[in-house]
Amino acid sequence: AADPPGLQGSSAQGSGSPDAPAAVAISTDGWLLTSAALLPGGPLDAVFGDGRRVSLSDSRADPVSGLAIVKADQAAVQPLALADQGVAQVGTFGFGLTTLTGNGCAASSAMVASDFMADGDAFLSYVRLQTAVDARPGVPFFDSDGRIVGLTASEPDGALIPAAIAALIADELIRGRSSATASFGFRAIDFGPPIAARLGDIRSGAGVALVEPGSAADRAGLQAGDVILAVNGTPVSSASELSRQIGTVSRSARLDVSRRAQRLAVAVRRP
């Protein structure tokens, strides 16, 4: 089944609920990507659009992004493609897809109207839809080519977590190895050319994609859209290189940061 299932407690009756957390299959061995915000406590089931109800055996969450993965055992699932590069551009048209009651899927169309740079958000490199497709976090949003370009976020209203960020975090959760940046309360990706050009034509460094409110990175003043150029004076050219450099830090680090036209020094400490 390729339809995005809904999740609910195993003790719940019926085929599903409009309030059930949304999820999307991301691997052939049963891993589903969802939001940690609405996961009920205790045993969980996945309810698919054809009415099938499948028990879930494992749940892993990422506190920085609020995303989670759950494992559907002994279920034939068809993974859906997550766009692996960049952030959806303003004007991108698509649709959100959900399974509400275990009886087929519901689709809601929308267009990307703005993004985190236009809105001035400091925590999440999101894009915002002109009209929200669903009030629940974790609903997949597809572009016209059928790729998932984002998942609805807990806040702000109508925002999508870009699929490139979600795919990175899901991969780490499946492998059981988080990026070293997560221990400081932020996540980084490689910004694509359209975003890089708006940030000042940055050609190297790692883009800050998520900052956990109240984290060490937040207290230090790091913001979504910042580009980290060096760690303790050592240049970094990519998000993977940043993770390696941050991984060698024992207690604190000095980050050389580009923020639009500014150059900043940000000191972060492990909690």
PDB file of C-alpha atoms in Angstrom:
ATOM      1  CA  ALA A   1       0.000   0.000   0.000  1.00  0.00           C
ATOM      2  CA  ALA A   2       1.364   3.422  -0.974  1.00  0.00           C
ATOM      3  CA  ASP A   3      -1.280   5.440   0.856  1.00  0.00           C
ATOM      4  CA  PRO A   4      -0.062   7.447   3.888  1.00  0.00           C
ATOM      5  CA  PRO A   5      -1.482   5.638   6.962  1.00  0.00           C
ATOM      6  CA  GLY A   6      -2.903   7.143  10.111  1.00  0.00           C
ATOM      7  CA  LEU A   7      -1.584   6.112  13.541  1.00  0.00           C
ATOM      8  CA  GLN A   8      -3.539   5.430  16.719  1.00  0.00           C
ATOM      9  CA  GLY A   9      -3.356   3.539  19.978  1.00  0.00           C
ATOM     10  CA  SER A  10      -3.862  -0.208  19.705  1.00  0.00           C
ATOM     11  CA  SER A  11      -6.784  -0.018  22.132  1.00  0.00           C
ATOM     12  CA  ALA A  12      -8.691   2.422  19.888  1.00  0.00           C
ATOM     13  CA  GLN A  13     -11.676   0.969  18.073  1.00  0.00           C
ATOM     14  CA  GLY A  14     -12.705   1.438  14.455  1.00  0.00           C
ATOM     15  CA  SER A  15     -10.739   2.026  11.284  1.00  0.00           C
ATOM     16  CA  GLY A  16      -9.117   5.335  12.077  1.00  0.00           C
ATOM     17  CA  SER A  17      -9.731   8.877  13.224  1.00  0.00           C
ATOM     18  CA  PRO A  18      -9.464  12.341  11.671  1.00  0.00           C
ATOM     19  CA  ASP A  19      -7.308  13.237  14.688  1.00  0.00           C
ATOM     20  CA  ALA A  20      -4.890  10.328  14.211  1.00  0.00           C
ATOM     21  CA  PRO A  21      -1.272  11.335  13.514  1.00  0.00           C
ATOM     22  CA  ALA A  22      -0.367  11.174   9.831  1.00  0.00           C
ATOM     23  CA  ALA A  23       2.535   9.045   8.592  1.00  0.00           C
ATOM     24  CA  VAL A  24       4.254   8.097   5.353  1.00  0.00           C
ATOM     25  CA  ALA A  25       6.136   4.917   4.403  1.00  0.00           C
ATOM     26  CA  ILE A  26       9.826   5.606   3.725  1.00  0.00           C
ATOM     27  CA  SER A  27      11.320   2.092   3.438  1.00  0.00           C
ATOM     28  CA  THR A  28      10.326  -1.334   2.142  1.00  0.00           C
ATOM     29  CA  ASP A  29      10.982  -2.884   5.559  1.00  0.00           C
ATOM     30  CA  GLY A  30       8.139  -0.970   7.194  1.00  0.00           C
ATOM     31  CA  TRP A  31       9.566   2.278   8.577  1.00  0.00           C
ATOM     32  CA  LEU A  32       7.012   5.106   8.646  1.00  0.00           C
ATOM     33  CA  LEU A  33       7.856   8.790   9.092  1.00  0.00           C
ATOM     34  CA  THR A  34       5.547  10.859  11.294  1.00  0.00           C
ATOM     35  CA  SER A  35       5.440  13.669  13.847  1.00  0.00           C
ATOM     36  CA  ALA A  36       6.255  12.940  17.480  1.00  0.00           C
ATOM     37  CA  ALA A  37       3.813  15.634  18.645  1.00  0.00           C
ATOM     38  CA  LEU A  38       0.612  13.598  18.345  1.00  0.00           C
ATOM     39  CA  LEU A  39       1.854  10.065  18.998  1.00  0.00           C
ATOM     40  CA  PRO A  40      -0.333   8.459  21.677  1.00  0.00           C
ATOM     41  CA  GLY A  41       1.320   6.628  24.528  1.00  0.00           C
ATOM     42  CA  GLY A  42       1.401   2.839  24.667  1.00  0.00           C
ATOM     43  CA  PRO A  43       1.127   0.318  21.817  1.00  0.00           C
ATOM     44  CA  LEU A  44       0.432   1.779  18.362  1.00  0.00           C
ATOM     45  CA  ASP A  45      -1.234   0.611  15.155  1.00  0.00           C
ATOM     46  CA  ALA A  46      -1.017   1.939  11.603  1.00  0.00           C
ATOM     47  CA  VAL A  47      -4.359   2.182   9.774  1.00  0.00           C
ATOM     48  CA  PHE A  48      -4.041   2.116   5.966  1.00  0.00           C
ATOM     49  CA  GLY A  49      -6.496   3.405   3.379  1.00  0.00           C
ATOM     50  CA  ASP A  50      -7.601  -0.125   2.466  1.00  0.00           C
ATOM     51  CA  GLY A  51      -8.704  -0.730   6.073  1.00  0.00           C
ATOM     52  CA  ARG A  52      -5.696  -2.807   7.121  1.00  0.00           C
ATOM     53  CA  ARG A  53      -4.572  -2.336  10.709  1.00  0.00           C
ATOM     54  CA  VAL A  54      -0.925  -3.185  11.446  1.00  0.00           C
ATOM     55  CA  SER A  55       0.836  -3.248  14.823  1.00  0.00           C
ATOM     56  CA  LEU A  56       3.908  -1.053  15.297  1.00  0.00           C
ATOM     57  CA  SER A  57       6.898  -2.490  17.137  1.00  0.00           C
ATOM     58  CA  ASP A  58       9.344   0.408  17.442  1.00  0.00           C
ATOM     59  CA  SER A  59       9.239   4.188  17.822  1.00  0.00           C
ATOM     60  CA  ARG A  60      12.161   6.646  17.677  1.00  0.00           C
ATOM     61  CA  ALA A  61      11.945  10.432  17.945  1.00  0.00           C
ATOM     62  CA  ASP A  62      14.214  13.386  17.180  1.00  0.00           C
ATOM     63  CA  PRO A  63      13.756  16.217  19.721  1.00  0.00           C
ATOM     64  CA  VAL A  64      15.254  18.918  17.490  1.00  0.00           C
ATOM     65  CA  SER A  65      12.828  18.509  14.578  1.00  0.00           C
ATOM     66  CA  GLY A  66       9.881  16.889  16.357  1.00  0.00           C
ATOM     67  CA  LEU A  67       9.889  14.107  13.746  1.00  0.00           C
ATOM     68  CA  ALA A  68       9.643  10.417  14.596  1.00  0.00           C
ATOM     69  CA  ILE A  69       9.772   7.044  12.865  1.00  0.00           C
ATOM     70  CA  VAL A  70       7.706   3.971  13.716  1.00  0.00           C
ATOM     71  CA  LYS A  71       8.074   0.392  12.463  1.00  0.00           C
ATOM     72  CA  ALA A  72       5.149  -1.477  10.884  1.00  0.00           C
ATOM     73  CA  ASP A  73       5.952  -5.176  11.201  1.00  0.00           C
ATOM     74  CA  GLN A  74       4.875  -7.773   8.646  1.00  0.00           C
ATOM     75  CA  ALA A  75       3.237  -5.158   6.411  1.00  0.00           C
ATOM     76  CA  ALA A  76       3.645  -4.792   2.660  1.00  0.00           C
ATOM     77  CA  VAL A  77       4.345  -1.082   2.228  1.00  0.00           C
ATOM     78  CA  GLN A  78       5.479   0.853  -0.808  1.00  0.00           C
ATOM     79  CA  PRO A  79       7.833   3.690   0.177  1.00  0.00           C
ATOM     80  CA  LEU A  80       7.163   7.128  -1.262  1.00  0.00           C
ATOM     81  CA  ALA A  81       9.973   9.298  -2.629  1.00  0.00           C
ATOM     82  CA  LEU A  82      11.226  12.206  -0.521  1.00  0.00           C
ATOM     83  CA  ALA A  83      12.790  15.059  -2.500  1.00  0.00           C
ATOM     84  CA  ASP A  84      16.436  14.941  -1.431  1.00  0.00           C
ATOM     85  CA  GLN A  85      17.642  18.394  -2.415  1.00  0.00           C
ATOM     86  CA  GLY A  86      16.873  21.975  -1.534  1.00  0.00           C
ATOM     87  CA  VAL A  87      13.725  23.697  -0.355  1.00  0.00           C
ATOM     88  CA  ALA A  88      10.545  23.961  -2.441  1.00  0.00           C
ATOM     89  CA  GLN A  89      10.385  27.312  -4.209  1.00  0.00           C
ATOM     90  CA  VAL A  90       7.591  29.841  -3.833  1.00  0.00           C
ATOM     91  CA  GLY A  91       4.940  29.076  -6.453  1.00  0.00           C
ATOM     92  CA  THR A  92       5.322  25.292  -6.215  1.00  0.00           C
ATOM     93  CA  PHE A  93       1.873  23.718  -6.557  1.00  0.00           C
ATOM     94  CA  GLY A  94       0.984  20.406  -4.933  1.00  0.00           C
ATOM     95  CA  PHE A  95      -1.319  18.529  -2.604  1.00  0.00           C
ATOM     96  CA  GLY A  96      -1.432  17.019   0.873  1.00  0.00           C
ATOM     97  CA  LEU A  97      -2.514  13.388   1.127  1.00  0.00           C
ATOM     98  CA  THR A  98      -3.992  11.703   4.199  1.00  0.00           C
ATOM     99  CA  THR A  99      -5.823   8.546   5.226  1.00  0.00           C
ATOM    100  CA  LEU A 100      -8.622   9.722   7.500  1.00  0.00           C
ATOM    101  CA  THR A 101     -10.820   6.719   8.251  1.00  0.00           C
ATOM    102  CA  GLY A 102      -9.157   3.641   6.764  1.00  0.00           C
ATOM    103  CA  ASN A 103     -11.337   4.033   3.676  1.00  0.00           C
ATOM    104  CA  GLY A 104      -9.203   5.535   0.910  1.00  0.00           C
ATOM    105  CA  CYS A 105      -7.253   8.806   0.912  1.00  0.00           C
ATOM    106  CA  ALA A 106      -8.154  12.486   0.977  1.00  0.00           C
ATOM    107  CA  ALA A 107      -6.205  15.100  -1.020  1.00  0.00           C
ATOM    108  CA  SER A 108      -6.055  18.867  -0.471  1.00  0.00           C
ATOM    109  CA  SER A 109      -4.344  21.157  -2.986  1.00  0.00           C
ATOM    110  CA  ALA A 110      -2.220  24.180  -2.078  1.00  0.00           C
ATOM    111  CA  MET A 111       0.650  26.349  -3.298  1.00  0.00           C
ATOM    112  CA  VAL A 112       3.895  27.374  -1.587  1.00  0.00           C
ATOM    113  CA  ALA A 113       3.376  31.072  -0.819  1.00  0.00           C
ATOM    114  CA  SER A 114       6.414  32.062   1.286  1.00  0.00           C
ATOM    115  CA  ASP A 115       9.339  30.677   3.258  1.00  0.00           C
ATOM    116  CA  PHE A 116      11.312  31.154   6.460  1.00  0.00           C
ATOM    117  CA  MET A 117      13.500  33.915   5.001  1.00  0.00           C
ATOM    118  CA  ALA A 118      10.550  36.021   3.893  1.00  0.00           C
ATOM    119  CA  ASP A 119       8.758  35.447   7.216  1.00  0.00           C
ATOM    120  CA  GLY A 120      11.858  36.013   9.375  1.00  0.00           C
ATOM    121  CA  ASP A 121      11.566  32.775  11.373  1.00  0.00           C
ATOM    122  CA  ALA A 122      14.561  31.938  13.562  1.00  0.00           C
ATOM    123  CA  PHE A 123      14.002  28.244  14.268  1.00  0.00           C
ATOM    124  CA  LEU A 124      12.970  26.291  11.152  1.00  0.00           C
ATOM    125  CA  SER A 125      13.924  26.435   7.459  1.00  0.00           C
ATOM    126  CA  TYR A 126      10.320  25.954   6.403  1.00  0.00           C
ATOM    127  CA  VAL A 127       8.142  26.845   3.445  1.00  0.00           C
ATOM    128  CA  ARG A 128       4.607  28.086   4.073  1.00  0.00           C
ATOM    129  CA  LEU A 129       1.538  27.053   2.104  1.00  0.00           C
ATOM    130  CA  GLN A 130      -1.010  29.602   0.926  1.00  0.00           C
ATOM    131  CA  THR A 131      -3.687  27.535   2.682  1.00  0.00           C
ATOM    132  CA  ALA A 132      -2.983  24.776   5.214  1.00  0.00           C
ATOM    133  CA  VAL A 133      -3.722  21.290   3.836  1.00  0.00           C
ATOM    134  CA  ASP A 134      -4.269  19.717   7.272  1.00  0.00           C
ATOM    135  CA  ALA A 135      -4.057  20.934  10.861  1.00  0.00           C
ATOM    136  CA  ARG A 136      -2.070  17.878  11.968  1.00  0.00           C
ATOM    137  CA  PRO A 137       1.745  17.723  11.783  1.00  0.00           C
ATOM    138  CA  GLY A 138       3.371  15.028   9.657  1.00  0.00           C
ATOM    139  CA  VAL A 139       1.040  15.166   6.625  1.00  0.00           C
ATOM    140  CA  PRO A 140       3.063  14.657   3.397  1.00  0.00           C
ATOM    141  CA  PHE A 141       2.845  17.356   0.710  1.00  0.00           C
ATOM    142  CA  PHE A 142       3.525  16.243  -2.870  1.00  0.00           C
ATOM    143  CA  ASP A 143       4.610  18.322  -5.856  1.00  0.00           C
ATOM    144  CA  SER A 144       3.227  17.852  -9.377  1.00  0.00           C
ATOM    145  CA  ASP A 145       5.870  15.172 -10.074  1.00  0.00           C
ATOM    146  CA  GLY A 146       4.612  13.032  -7.187  1.00  0.00           C
ATOM    147  CA  ARG A 147       7.594  13.656  -4.914  1.00  0.00           C
ATOM    148  CA  ILE A 148       7.153  14.540  -1.258  1.00  0.00           C
ATOM    149  CA  VAL A 149       8.609  18.045  -0.862  1.00  0.00           C
ATOM    150  CA  GLY A 150       7.667  18.526   2.779  1.00  0.00           C
ATOM    151  CA  LEU A 151       5.702  17.415   5.824  1.00  0.00           C
ATOM    152  CA  THR A 152       3.362  19.683   7.748  1.00  0.00           C
ATOM    153  CA  ALA A 153       4.997  21.145  10.863  1.00  0.00           C
ATOM    154  CA  SER A 154       3.535  21.697  14.335  1.00  0.00           C
ATOM    155  CA  GLU A 155       4.055  25.440  13.866  1.00  0.00           C
ATOM    156  CA  PRO A 156       3.849  27.965  12.344  1.00  0.00           C
ATOM    157  CA  ASP A 157       0.462  27.385  10.745  1.00  0.00           C
ATOM    158  CA  GLY A 158       0.668  26.111   7.171  1.00  0.00           C
ATOM    159  CA  ALA A 159       4.411  25.416   7.366  1.00  0.00           C
ATOM    160  CA  LEU A 160       6.209  22.425   5.860  1.00  0.00           C
ATOM    161  CA  ILE A 161       9.429  20.835   7.057  1.00  0.00           C
ATOM    162  CA  PRO A 162      11.367  20.397   3.780  1.00  0.00           C
ATOM    163  CA  ALA A 163      11.657  16.766   2.697  1.00  0.00           C
ATOM    164  CA  ALA A 164      15.449  17.025   2.435  1.00  0.00           C
ATOM    165  CA  ILE A 165      15.620  17.737   6.173  1.00  0.00           C
ATOM    166  CA  ALA A 166      13.067  15.044   7.015  1.00  0.00           C
ATOM    167  CA  ALA A 167      14.942  12.463   4.922  1.00  0.00           C
ATOM    168  CA  LEU A 168      18.226  13.251   6.674  1.00  0.00           C
ATOM    169  CA  ILE A 169      16.697  12.889  10.132  1.00  0.00           C
ATOM    170  CA  ALA A 170      14.770   9.735   9.219  1.00  0.00           C
ATOM    171  CA  ASP A 171      17.966   8.117   7.944  1.00  0.00           C
ATOM    172  CA  GLU A 172      19.765   8.956  11.194  1.00  0.00           C
ATOM    173  CA  LEU A 173      16.902   7.575  13.288  1.00  0.00           C
ATOM    174  CA  ILE A 174      16.836   4.331  11.300  1.00  0.00           C
ATOM    175  CA  ARG A 175      20.602   3.910  11.698  1.00  0.00           C
ATOM    176  CA  GLY A 176      20.437   4.923  15.362  1.00  0.00           C
ATOM    177  CA  ARG A 177      23.159   7.547  14.911  1.00  0.00           C
ATOM    178  CA  SER A 178      22.290  11.233  15.196  1.00  0.00           C
ATOM    179  CA  SER A 179      24.396  14.023  13.740  1.00  0.00           C
ATOM    180  CA  ALA A 180      26.782  15.581  16.251  1.00  0.00           C
ATOM    181  CA  THR A 181      25.002  18.904  15.727  1.00  0.00           C
ATOM    182  CA  ALA A 182      21.887  17.486  17.434  1.00  0.00           C
ATOM    183  CA  SER A 183      23.676  17.491  20.800  1.00  0.00           C
ATOM    184  CA  PHE A 184      23.898  21.289  20.531  1.00  0.00           C
ATOM    185  CA  GLY A 185      20.239  21.566  19.509  1.00  0.00           C
ATOM    186  CA  PHE A 186      20.429  22.261  15.777  1.00  0.00           C
ATOM    187  CA  ARG A 187      20.512  20.526  12.405  1.00  0.00           C
ATOM    188  CA  ALA A 188      22.357  21.497   9.235  1.00  0.00           C
ATOM    189  CA  ILE A 189      21.945  20.729   5.529  1.00  0.00           C
ATOM    190  CA  ASP A 190      23.534  21.892   2.286  1.00  0.00           C
ATOM    191  CA  PHE A 191      21.360  24.721   0.955  1.00  0.00           C
ATOM    192  CA  GLY A 192      20.630  24.540  -2.773  1.00  0.00           C
ATOM    193  CA  PRO A 193      21.561  27.346  -5.220  1.00  0.00           C
ATOM    194  CA  PRO A 194      18.240  29.278  -4.993  1.00  0.00           C
ATOM    195  CA  ILE A 195      18.459  29.610  -1.194  1.00  0.00           C
ATOM    196  CA  ALA A 196      22.237  30.185  -1.260  1.00  0.00           C
ATOM    197  CA  ALA A 197      21.804  33.049  -3.723  1.00  0.00           C
ATOM    198  CA  ARG A 198      19.282  34.766  -1.454  1.00  0.00           C
ATOM    199  CA  LEU A 199      21.635  34.356   1.503  1.00  0.00           C
ATOM    200  CA  GLY A 200      24.438  36.164  -0.318  1.00  0.00           C
ATOM    201  CA  ASP A 201      25.651  33.637  -2.906  1.00  0.00           C
ATOM    202  CA  ILE A 202      27.258  31.426  -0.268  1.00  0.00           C
ATOM    203  CA  ARG A 203      29.399  28.817  -2.063  1.00  0.00           C
ATOM    204  CA  SER A 204      30.610  26.795   0.937  1.00  0.00           C
ATOM    205  CA  GLY A 205      29.669  26.062   4.524  1.00  0.00           C
ATOM    206  CA  ALA A 206      26.680  24.291   6.069  1.00  0.00           C
ATOM    207  CA  GLY A 207      23.204  25.793   6.312  1.00  0.00           C
ATOM    208  CA  VAL A 208      21.401  25.771   9.661  1.00  0.00           C
ATOM    209  CA  ALA A 209      18.043  24.133   8.953  1.00  0.00           C
ATOM    210  CA  LEU A 210      16.554  23.685  12.440  1.00  0.00           C
ATOM    211  CA  VAL A 211      17.193  25.194  15.859  1.00  0.00           C
ATOM    212  CA  GLU A 212      15.484  23.631  18.875  1.00  0.00           C
ATOM    213  CA  PRO A 213      13.878  26.375  21.019  1.00  0.00           C
ATOM    214  CA  GLY A 214      15.631  26.640  24.387  1.00  0.00           C
ATOM    215  CA  SER A 215      18.622  24.575  23.253  1.00  0.00           C
ATOM    216  CA  ALA A 216      22.301  25.476  23.526  1.00  0.00           C
ATOM    217  CA  ALA A 217      22.263  26.635  19.896  1.00  0.00           C
ATOM    218  CA  ASP A 218      19.212  28.831  20.534  1.00  0.00           C
ATOM    219  CA  ARG A 219      20.772  30.388  23.643  1.00  0.00           C
ATOM    220  CA  ALA A 220      23.936  31.118  21.654  1.00  0.00           C
ATOM    221  CA  GLY A 221      21.875  32.989  19.049  1.00  0.00           C
ATOM    222  CA  LEU A 222      22.100  30.563  16.128  1.00  0.00           C
ATOM    223  CA  GLN A 223      19.217  30.950  13.643  1.00  0.00           C
ATOM    224  CA  ALA A 224      17.709  28.995  10.769  1.00  0.00           C
ATOM    225  CA  GLY A 225      19.290  30.268   7.555  1.00  0.00           C
ATOM    226  CA  ASP A 226      22.682  30.912   9.144  1.00  0.00           C
ATOM    227  CA  VAL A 227      25.574  29.407   7.203  1.00  0.00           C
ATOM    228  CA  ILE A 228      28.378  27.960   9.335  1.00  0.00           C
ATOM    229  CA  LEU A 229      31.719  28.557   7.630  1.00  0.00           C
ATOM    230  CA  ALA A 230      34.172  27.277  10.258  1.00  0.00           C
ATOM    231  CA  VAL A 231      34.398  25.478  13.614  1.00  0.00           C
ATOM    232  CA  ASN A 232      37.145  26.716  15.949  1.00  0.00           C
ATOM    233  CA  GLY A 233      38.869  28.267  12.945  1.00  0.00           C
ATOM    234  CA  THR A 234      38.721  25.142  10.757  1.00  0.00           C
ATOM    235  CA  PRO A 235      36.730  25.784   7.543  1.00  0.00           C
ATOM    236  CA  VAL A 236      33.781  23.512   6.722  1.00  0.00           C
ATOM    237  CA  SER A 237      32.504  23.056   3.179  1.00  0.00           C
ATOM    238  CA  SER A 238      29.382  20.955   3.774  1.00  0.00           C
ATOM    239  CA  ALA A 239      26.905  19.719   6.374  1.00  0.00           C
ATOM    240  CA  SER A 240      28.668  16.355   6.642  1.00  0.00           C
ATOM    241  CA  GLU A 241      32.001  18.070   7.258  1.00  0.00           C
ATOM    242  CA  LEU A 242      30.379  20.288   9.900  1.00  0.00           C
ATOM    243  CA  SER A 243      29.086  17.180  11.684  1.00  0.00           C
ATOM    244  CA  ARG A 244      32.572  15.676  11.707  1.00  0.00           C
ATOM    245  CA  GLN A 245      34.135  18.875  13.065  1.00  0.00           C
ATOM    246  CA  ILE A 246      31.433  19.359  15.724  1.00  0.00           C
ATOM    247  CA  GLY A 247      31.900  15.721  16.722  1.00  0.00           C
ATOM    248  CA  THR A 248      35.465  16.465  17.844  1.00  0.00           C
ATOM    249  CA  VAL A 249      34.350  19.249  20.213  1.00  0.00           C
ATOM    250  CA  SER A 250      34.467  18.327  23.894  1.00  0.00           C
ATOM    251  CA  ARG A 251      32.608  21.194  25.603  1.00  0.00           C
ATOM    252  CA  SER A 252      32.381  24.361  23.524  1.00  0.00           C
ATOM    253  CA  ALA A 253      32.999  25.608  20.011  1.00  0.00           C
ATOM    254  CA  ARG A 254      33.394  28.903  18.203  1.00  0.00           C
ATOM    255  CA  LEU A 255      31.359  28.977  15.002  1.00  0.00           C
ATOM    256  CA  ASP A 256      32.127  31.443  12.215  1.00  0.00           C
ATOM    257  CA  VAL A 257      28.714  32.258  10.769  1.00  0.00           C
ATOM    258  CA  SER A 258      27.404  34.111   7.725  1.00  0.00           C
ATOM    259  CA  ARG A 259      23.971  35.698   8.255  1.00  0.00           C
ATOM    260  CA  ARG A 260      22.901  37.469   5.077  1.00  0.00           C
ATOM    261  CA  ALA A 261      25.512  40.254   4.721  1.00  0.00           C
ATOM    262  CA  GLN A 262      26.915  39.832   8.245  1.00  0.00           C
ATOM    263  CA  ARG A 263      29.813  37.767   9.561  1.00  0.00           C
ATOM    264  CA  LEU A 264      29.339  36.617  13.160  1.00  0.00           C
ATOM    265  CA  ALA A 265      31.179  34.591  15.787  1.00  0.00           C
ATOM    266  CA  VAL A 266      28.830  32.339  17.771  1.00  0.00           C
ATOM    267  CA  ALA A 267      30.001  30.435  20.859  1.00  0.00           C
ATOM    268  CA  VAL A 268      28.053  27.252  21.649  1.00  0.00           C
ATOM    269  CA  ARG A 269      28.439  24.913  24.625  1.00  0.00           C
ATOM    270  CA  ARG A 270      27.211  21.375  25.126  1.00  0.00           C
ATOM    271  CA  PRO A 271      24.421  21.227  27.727  1.00  0.00           C
TER     272      PRO A 271
END
